[in-house]
mmCIF file of C-alpha atoms in Angstrom:
data_model
loop_
_atom_site.group_PDB
_atom_site.id
_atom_site.type_symbol
_atom_site.label_atom_id
_atom_site.label_comp_id
_atom_site.label_asym_id
_atom_site.label_seq_id
_atom_site.Cartn_x
_atom_site.Cartn_y
_atom_site.Cartn_z
ATOM 1 C CA MET A 1 -14.952 -153.769 -0.673
ATOM 2 C CA SER A 2 -14.715 -157.406 0.325
ATOM 3 C CA HIS A 3 -16.049 -160.034 2.622
ATOM 4 C CA HIS A 4 -14.134 -161.641 5.654
ATOM 5 C CA SER A 5 -14.502 -165.470 5.940
ATOM 6 C CA ASP A 6 -14.797 -164.873 9.854
ATOM 7 C CA ASP A 7 -17.950 -163.368 11.026
ATOM 8 C CA ASN A 8 -18.832 -162.165 7.296
ATOM 9 C CA MET A 9 -17.157 -159.001 8.205
ATOM 10 C CA LEU A 10 -17.027 -156.435 5.351
ATOM 11 C CA ILE A 11 -13.426 -155.057 5.200
ATOM 12 C CA ALA A 12 -12.165 -152.423 2.813
ATOM 13 C CA THR A 13 -8.623 -152.890 1.613
ATOM 14 C CA SER A 14 -6.363 -149.952 1.614
ATOM 15 C CA ASP A 15 -6.177 -149.530 -2.105
ATOM 16 C CA SER A 16 -10.253 -150.112 -2.457
ATOM 17 C CA PHE A 17 -12.247 -147.407 -3.971
ATOM 18 C CA TRP A 18 -14.824 -147.826 -1.528
ATOM 19 C CA GLU A 19 -12.785 -147.071 1.736
ATOM 20 C CA PRO A 20 -13.259 -143.620 3.187
ATOM 21 C CA ALA A 21 -11.655 -140.917 1.166
ATOM 22 C CA ASN A 22 -10.028 -143.024 -1.557
ATOM 23 C CA TYR A 23 -12.641 -141.469 -3.957
ATOM 24 C CA LYS A 24 -9.462 -138.737 -3.901
ATOM 25 C CA ARG A 25 -7.431 -140.625 -6.392
ATOM 26 C CA THR A 26 -10.633 -140.317 -8.748
ATOM 27 C CA THR A 27 -11.224 -136.760 -8.202
ATOM 28 C CA LYS A 28 -7.521 -135.876 -8.789
ATOM 29 C CA ARG A 29 -7.963 -136.536 -12.424
ATOM 30 C CA ILE A 30 -9.915 -133.139 -12.572
ATOM 31 C CA GLU A 31 -6.855 -131.473 -10.968
ATOM 32 C CA ASP A 32 -4.440 -133.333 -13.118
ATOM 33 C CA GLY A 33 -6.565 -132.349 -16.207
ATOM 34 C CA TYR A 34 -6.346 -128.546 -15.391
ATOM 35 C CA LYS A 35 -2.475 -128.762 -15.144
ATOM 36 C CA LEU A 36 -2.173 -131.129 -18.055
ATOM 37 C CA CYS A 37 -3.780 -128.355 -20.394
ATOM 38 C CA ASN A 38 -0.983 -125.875 -18.994
ATOM 39 C CA ASP A 39 1.726 -128.629 -19.827
ATOM 40 C CA LEU A 40 0.400 -128.900 -23.373
ATOM 41 C CA MET A 41 0.222 -125.213 -23.845
ATOM 42 C CA THR A 42 3.985 -125.062 -22.608
ATOM 43 C CA LEU A 43 5.143 -127.769 -24.879
ATOM 44 C CA ILE A 44 3.400 -126.119 -27.918
ATOM 45 C CA ASN A 45 4.666 -122.741 -27.090
ATOM 46 C CA GLU A 46 8.206 -123.889 -26.812
ATOM 47 C CA ARG A 47 7.832 -125.880 -30.165
ATOM 48 C CA ALA A 48 6.576 -122.506 -31.671
ATOM 49 C CA GLU A 49 9.206 -120.666 -30.482
ATOM 50 C CA ILE A 50 11.750 -123.289 -32.268
ATOM 51 C CA GLU A 51 9.740 -122.884 -35.261
ATOM 52 C CA LYS A 52 9.904 -118.859 -35.186
ATOM 53 C CA ASN A 53 13.714 -118.718 -34.461
ATOM 54 C CA TYR A 54 14.471 -121.589 -37.200
ATOM 55 C CA GLY A 55 12.388 -119.142 -39.516
ATOM 56 C CA LYS A 56 14.173 -116.169 -38.462
ATOM 57 C CA SER A 57 17.837 -117.953 -38.816
ATOM 58 C CA LEU A 58 16.937 -118.967 -42.110
ATOM 59 C CA LYS A 59 15.757 -115.223 -43.173
ATOM 60 C CA ALA A 60 19.076 -113.657 -41.555
ATOM 61 C CA TRP A 61 20.986 -116.334 -43.619
ATOM 62 C CA SER A 62 19.051 -115.522 -46.821
ATOM 63 C CA LYS A 63 19.493 -111.706 -46.414
ATOM 64 C CA LYS A 64 23.618 -112.117 -45.434
ATOM 65 C CA TRP A 65 24.224 -114.055 -48.781
ATOM 66 C CA ASN A 66 21.843 -112.026 -50.887
ATOM 67 C CA ASP A 67 24.218 -109.075 -50.145
ATOM 68 C CA ILE A 68 27.318 -110.910 -50.475
ATOM 69 C CA ILE A 69 26.289 -112.564 -54.135
ATOM 70 C CA GLU A 70 25.014 -108.890 -55.104
ATOM 71 C CA LYS A 71 28.314 -107.386 -54.235
ATOM 72 C CA GLY A 72 30.008 -110.412 -55.428
ATOM 73 C CA PRO A 73 31.592 -111.202 -58.972
ATOM 74 C CA GLU A 74 28.908 -113.908 -59.990
ATOM 75 C CA TYR A 75 26.552 -112.962 -62.908
ATOM 76 C CA GLY A 76 23.873 -113.867 -65.158
ATOM 77 C CA THR A 77 21.774 -116.903 -64.744
ATOM 78 C CA THR A 78 24.295 -118.537 -62.556
ATOM 79 C CA GLU A 79 23.915 -115.703 -59.886
ATOM 80 C CA ALA A 80 19.826 -116.271 -60.413
ATOM 81 C CA ALA A 81 20.849 -119.937 -59.465
ATOM 82 C CA TRP A 82 22.699 -118.800 -56.401
ATOM 83 C CA LYS A 83 19.508 -116.678 -55.422
ATOM 84 C CA GLY A 84 17.351 -119.540 -56.199
ATOM 85 C CA ILE A 85 18.810 -121.206 -53.022
ATOM 86 C CA LEU A 86 18.035 -118.371 -51.053
ATOM 87 C CA GLY A 87 14.749 -117.877 -52.235
ATOM 88 C CA GLU A 88 13.912 -121.471 -51.256
ATOM 89 C CA ALA A 89 15.201 -120.502 -47.712
ATOM 90 C CA ASP A 90 12.610 -117.254 -47.934
ATOM 91 C CA ARG A 91 9.745 -119.762 -48.796
ATOM 92 C CA ARG A 92 10.888 -122.169 -45.965
ATOM 93 C CA TYR A 93 10.956 -118.957 -43.569
ATOM 94 C CA ASP A 94 7.321 -118.183 -44.445
ATOM 95 C CA VAL A 95 6.160 -121.723 -43.902
ATOM 96 C CA HIS A 96 7.533 -121.903 -40.405
ATOM 97 C CA THR A 97 6.531 -118.710 -39.562
ATOM 98 C CA ARG A 98 3.098 -119.791 -40.558
ATOM 99 C CA ILE A 99 3.554 -122.854 -38.435
ATOM 100 C CA ARG A 100 4.571 -121.012 -35.692
ATOM 101 C CA ASP A 101 1.229 -118.480 -35.919
ATOM 102 C CA ASN A 102 -0.844 -121.330 -36.318
ATOM 103 C CA LEU A 103 0.457 -123.338 -32.716
ATOM 104 C CA ALA A 104 0.277 -120.097 -31.049
ATOM 105 C CA ASN A 105 -2.694 -118.180 -32.311
ATOM 106 C CA ASP A 106 -5.033 -121.416 -33.121
ATOM 107 C CA VAL A 107 -4.060 -124.522 -30.926
ATOM 108 C CA ILE A 108 -3.099 -122.673 -27.800
ATOM 109 C CA THR A 109 -6.161 -120.214 -28.263
ATOM 110 C CA LYS A 110 -8.421 -123.418 -28.549
ATOM 111 C CA ILE A 111 -6.752 -124.915 -25.338
ATOM 112 C CA LYS A 112 -7.216 -121.852 -23.186
ATOM 113 C CA LEU A 113 -10.638 -121.416 -23.989
ATOM 114 C CA TRP A 114 -11.598 -125.018 -23.267
ATOM 115 C CA GLN A 115 -9.613 -125.116 -20.059
ATOM 116 C CA LYS A 116 -11.507 -122.021 -18.984
ATOM 117 C CA GLU A 117 -15.114 -123.715 -20.107
ATOM 118 C CA SER A 118 -14.226 -126.923 -18.383
ATOM 119 C CA TYR A 119 -12.240 -125.793 -15.142
ATOM 120 C CA HIS A 120 -13.533 -123.209 -12.881
ATOM 121 C CA LYS A 121 -10.532 -122.271 -10.626
ATOM 122 C CA SER A 122 -10.208 -120.336 -7.508
ATOM 123 C CA MET A 123 -7.307 -119.600 -5.329
ATOM 124 C CA MET A 124 -8.444 -122.341 -3.004
ATOM 125 C CA HIS A 125 -9.639 -125.236 -5.593
ATOM 126 C CA ILE A 126 -11.152 -126.053 -8.745
ATOM 127 C CA LYS A 127 -14.842 -125.830 -8.763
ATOM 128 C CA GLU A 128 -15.375 -129.192 -10.471
ATOM 129 C CA ARG A 129 -13.235 -131.110 -8.430
ATOM 130 C CA LYS A 130 -14.717 -129.934 -5.075
ATOM 131 C CA ASP A 131 -18.280 -130.632 -6.364
ATOM 132 C CA MET A 132 -17.145 -134.132 -7.138
ATOM 133 C CA GLU A 133 -15.537 -134.428 -3.782
ATOM 134 C CA ASP A 134 -18.752 -132.835 -1.846
ATOM 135 C CA SER A 135 -20.953 -135.555 -3.902
ATOM 136 C CA PHE A 136 -18.671 -138.457 -3.037
ATOM 137 C CA LYS A 137 -18.615 -137.448 0.921
ATOM 138 C CA LYS A 138 -22.387 -137.033 0.698
ATOM 139 C CA ALA A 139 -22.683 -140.622 -0.729
ATOM 140 C CA GLN A 140 -19.958 -142.078 1.664
ATOM 141 C CA LYS A 141 -20.955 -140.351 5.036
ATOM 142 C CA PRO A 142 -23.774 -142.990 6.153
ATOM 143 C CA TRP A 143 -21.400 -145.861 5.475
ATOM 144 C CA VAL A 144 -18.727 -144.408 7.201
ATOM 145 C CA LYS A 145 -20.991 -144.224 10.216
ATOM 146 C CA LEU A 146 -21.790 -147.989 9.805
ATOM 147 C CA LEU A 147 -18.030 -148.669 9.304
ATOM 148 C CA GLN A 148 -16.812 -146.821 12.261
ATOM 149 C CA LYS A 149 -19.540 -148.798 14.350
ATOM 150 C CA VAL A 150 -18.277 -151.984 13.078
ATOM 151 C CA ASP A 151 -14.690 -151.087 13.885
ATOM 152 C CA LYS A 152 -15.675 -150.100 17.530
ATOM 153 C CA ALA A 153 -17.845 -153.438 17.947
ATOM 154 C CA LYS A 154 -14.814 -155.442 16.766
ATOM 155 C CA SER A 155 -12.715 -153.714 19.034
ATOM 156 C CA ASP A 156 -14.728 -154.099 21.985
ATOM 157 C CA TYR A 157 -15.481 -158.050 21.146
ATOM 158 C CA HIS A 158 -11.893 -158.899 20.991
ATOM 159 C CA THR A 159 -11.090 -156.853 24.261
ATOM 160 C CA ALA A 160 -13.647 -158.718 25.832
ATOM 161 C CA CYS A 161 -12.427 -162.099 24.294
ATOM 162 C CA LYS A 162 -8.871 -161.325 25.921
ATOM 163 C CA THR A 163 -10.226 -160.279 29.188
ATOM 164 C CA GLU A 164 -12.423 -163.693 28.916
ATOM 165 C CA LYS A 165 -8.980 -165.718 28.124
ATOM 166 C CA SER A 166 -7.114 -163.998 30.924
ATOM 167 C CA ALA A 167 -9.701 -164.656 33.542
ATOM 168 C CA THR A 168 -10.186 -168.265 32.465
ATOM 169 C CA ASN A 169 -6.198 -169.118 32.763
ATOM 170 C CA GLN A 170 -6.139 -167.180 36.199
ATOM 171 C CA GLU A 171 -8.862 -169.526 37.249
ATOM 172 C CA ARG A 172 -7.414 -172.538 35.923
ATOM 173 C CA ASN A 173 -3.899 -171.820 37.890
ATOM 174 C CA ALA A 174 -5.782 -171.056 40.979
ATOM 175 C CA THR A 175 -7.578 -174.154 40.878
ATOM 176 C CA GLY A 176 -4.669 -176.165 41.135
ATOM 177 C CA ASP A 177 -2.781 -173.905 43.687
ATOM 178 C CA SER A 178 -3.493 -175.132 47.321
ATOM 179 C CA SER A 179 -2.077 -171.628 48.658
ATOM 180 C CA VAL A 180 -5.172 -169.914 46.858
ATOM 181 C CA SER A 181 -8.151 -169.916 49.313
ATOM 182 C CA GLN A 182 -11.625 -171.276 48.042
ATOM 183 C CA ASP A 183 -13.084 -167.854 48.319
ATOM 184 C CA GLN A 184 -10.449 -166.557 45.787
ATOM 185 C CA VAL A 185 -11.203 -169.175 43.414
ATOM 186 C CA LYS A 186 -14.880 -168.519 43.697
ATOM 187 C CA LYS A 187 -14.203 -164.961 43.132
ATOM 188 C CA MET A 188 -12.241 -165.810 39.816
ATOM 189 C CA ALA A 189 -15.039 -168.297 38.693
ATOM 190 C CA ASP A 190 -17.587 -165.470 39.031
ATOM 191 C CA ARG A 191 -14.969 -162.985 36.956
ATOM 192 C CA VAL A 192 -14.790 -165.781 34.291
ATOM 193 C CA HIS A 193 -18.839 -166.139 34.153
ATOM 194 C CA LYS A 194 -19.082 -162.286 33.838
ATOM 195 C CA SER A 195 -16.366 -162.066 31.240
ATOM 196 C CA LYS A 196 -18.148 -164.870 29.222
ATOM 197 C CA GLU A 197 -21.394 -162.925 29.179
ATOM 198 C CA GLU A 198 -19.534 -159.801 27.942
ATOM 199 C CA VAL A 199 -18.011 -161.840 25.058
ATOM 200 C CA GLN A 200 -21.660 -162.891 23.936
ATOM 201 C CA LYS A 201 -22.874 -159.361 24.612
ATOM 202 C CA ASN A 202 -20.314 -158.031 22.391
ATOM 203 C CA ARG A 203 -20.394 -160.502 20.251
ATOM 204 C CA ASP A 204 -23.976 -159.919 19.372
ATOM 205 C CA LYS A 205 -23.255 -156.187 18.900
ATOM 206 C CA TYR A 206 -20.594 -156.934 16.494
ATOM 207 C CA ASN A 207 -22.869 -159.214 14.578
ATOM 208 C CA GLN A 208 -25.556 -156.607 14.416
ATOM 209 C CA ALA A 209 -23.149 -153.923 13.313
ATOM 210 C CA LEU A 210 -22.025 -156.435 10.396
ATOM 211 C CA GLN A 211 -25.643 -156.945 9.446
ATOM 212 C CA GLU A 212 -26.211 -153.209 9.253
ATOM 213 C CA ILE A 213 -23.314 -152.447 6.846
ATOM 214 C CA ASN A 214 -23.972 -155.469 4.866
ATOM 215 C CA SER A 215 -27.497 -154.578 4.020
ATOM 216 C CA TYR A 216 -26.632 -150.866 3.230
ATOM 217 C CA ASN A 217 -23.622 -151.936 0.986
ATOM 218 C CA PRO A 218 -25.920 -152.130 -2.190
ATOM 219 C CA LYS A 219 -27.111 -148.634 -1.629
ATOM 220 C CA TYR A 220 -24.057 -147.326 -0.672
ATOM 221 C CA MET A 221 -22.149 -148.876 -3.746
ATOM 222 C CA GLU A 222 -25.097 -147.612 -6.000
ATOM 223 C CA ASP A 223 -24.655 -143.968 -4.684
ATOM 224 C CA MET A 224 -20.955 -143.849 -5.124
ATOM 225 C CA THR A 225 -21.321 -145.549 -8.534
ATOM 226 C CA VAL A 226 -23.330 -142.598 -9.639
ATOM 227 C CA VAL A 227 -20.976 -139.971 -8.804
ATOM 228 C CA PHE A 228 -17.914 -141.956 -10.267
ATOM 229 C CA ASP A 229 -19.719 -142.097 -13.540
ATOM 230 C CA LYS A 230 -19.942 -138.518 -13.546
ATOM 231 C CA CYS A 231 -16.291 -138.191 -13.040
ATOM 232 C CA GLN A 232 -15.550 -140.620 -15.812
ATOM 233 C CA GLU A 233 -17.892 -138.612 -18.145
ATOM 234 C CA LEU A 234 -15.693 -135.639 -17.384
ATOM 235 C CA GLU A 235 -12.466 -137.591 -17.946
ATOM 236 C CA ALA A 236 -13.825 -138.993 -21.363
ATOM 237 C CA GLU A 237 -14.323 -135.484 -22.567
ATOM 238 C CA ARG A 238 -10.881 -134.357 -21.731
ATOM 239 C CA LEU A 239 -9.293 -137.366 -23.449
ATOM 240 C CA GLN A 240 -11.128 -136.469 -26.532
ATOM 241 C CA PHE A 241 -10.588 -133.325 -26.745
ATOM 242 C CA ILE A 242 -6.479 -134.024 -25.925
ATOM 243 C CA LYS A 243 -6.818 -136.341 -28.565
ATOM 244 C CA ASP A 244 -8.444 -134.017 -31.127
ATOM 245 C CA THR A 245 -5.763 -131.245 -30.325
ATOM 246 C CA LEU A 246 -2.653 -133.661 -30.806
ATOM 247 C CA PHE A 247 -4.194 -134.633 -34.403
ATOM 248 C CA HIS A 248 -4.578 -130.630 -34.996
ATOM 249 C CA ILE A 249 -1.079 -130.184 -33.746
ATOM 250 C CA HIS A 250 0.259 -132.835 -36.158
ATOM 251 C CA LYS A 251 -1.581 -131.544 -38.948
ATOM 252 C CA HIS A 252 0.200 -127.951 -38.503
ATOM 253 C CA LEU A 253 3.408 -129.347 -37.971
ATOM 254 C CA ASN A 254 3.263 -131.663 -41.405
ATOM 255 C CA ILE A 255 4.747 -129.074 -43.772
ATOM 256 C CA SER A 256 4.209 -132.007 -46.485
ATOM 257 C CA GLN A 257 0.566 -131.323 -46.693
ATOM 258 C CA ASP A 258 1.360 -127.474 -47.098
ATOM 259 C CA PRO A 259 0.518 -126.468 -50.706
ATOM 260 C CA THR A 260 3.411 -123.913 -50.636
#
């Protein structure tokens, strides 16, 4: 929201938060937050499958070679050493299976629960987003009416100015034209006089509309800020939850901290 130098007019630029309906970029974060929970669960699910498949491959490899070694000619402590390699694979299978279980059962369960508690989704919309948009609409409604009044007054004023300029040019041209009668010149002069009155009348209405919207601006900004701050609180909670969840994922994936 800014003020134009001409006539102290308030103009909301196209990317301004204060312009009608531009609050939707703020409320869209609520919708995005819900979708990002789904994306994160998909990401974790895919990683859990990788852990599961890696563990299964190790287990299959261990079983295959255990059978081969037992049927083969190696014996004694050397045979035990061969099998020691397989034992490491079995333990690694346990580690990666545990990682898979932790990701699927612990992390994803927590994300699902948080998403369910934070977003109440219906077929049509997410309730939290709709509530915020309704609050923004309510805060914006009186100001939008004043803005529409300003736009109409501005348009009427500019139209009156064009009409007055056209009438003045016609009168000037007619005055220097001998083929135009004095009666016609007088009529043109009357039209110029009337158009000047229209300009002044519309200018007064325009200035009045500007004064009204400018005096309402502080109230408007205050009401919009109250709703915006609520949206910011929701987003701050989401960011903190995602941060904590990512740390939790890293903890499960860091096998160097696993005592086994």
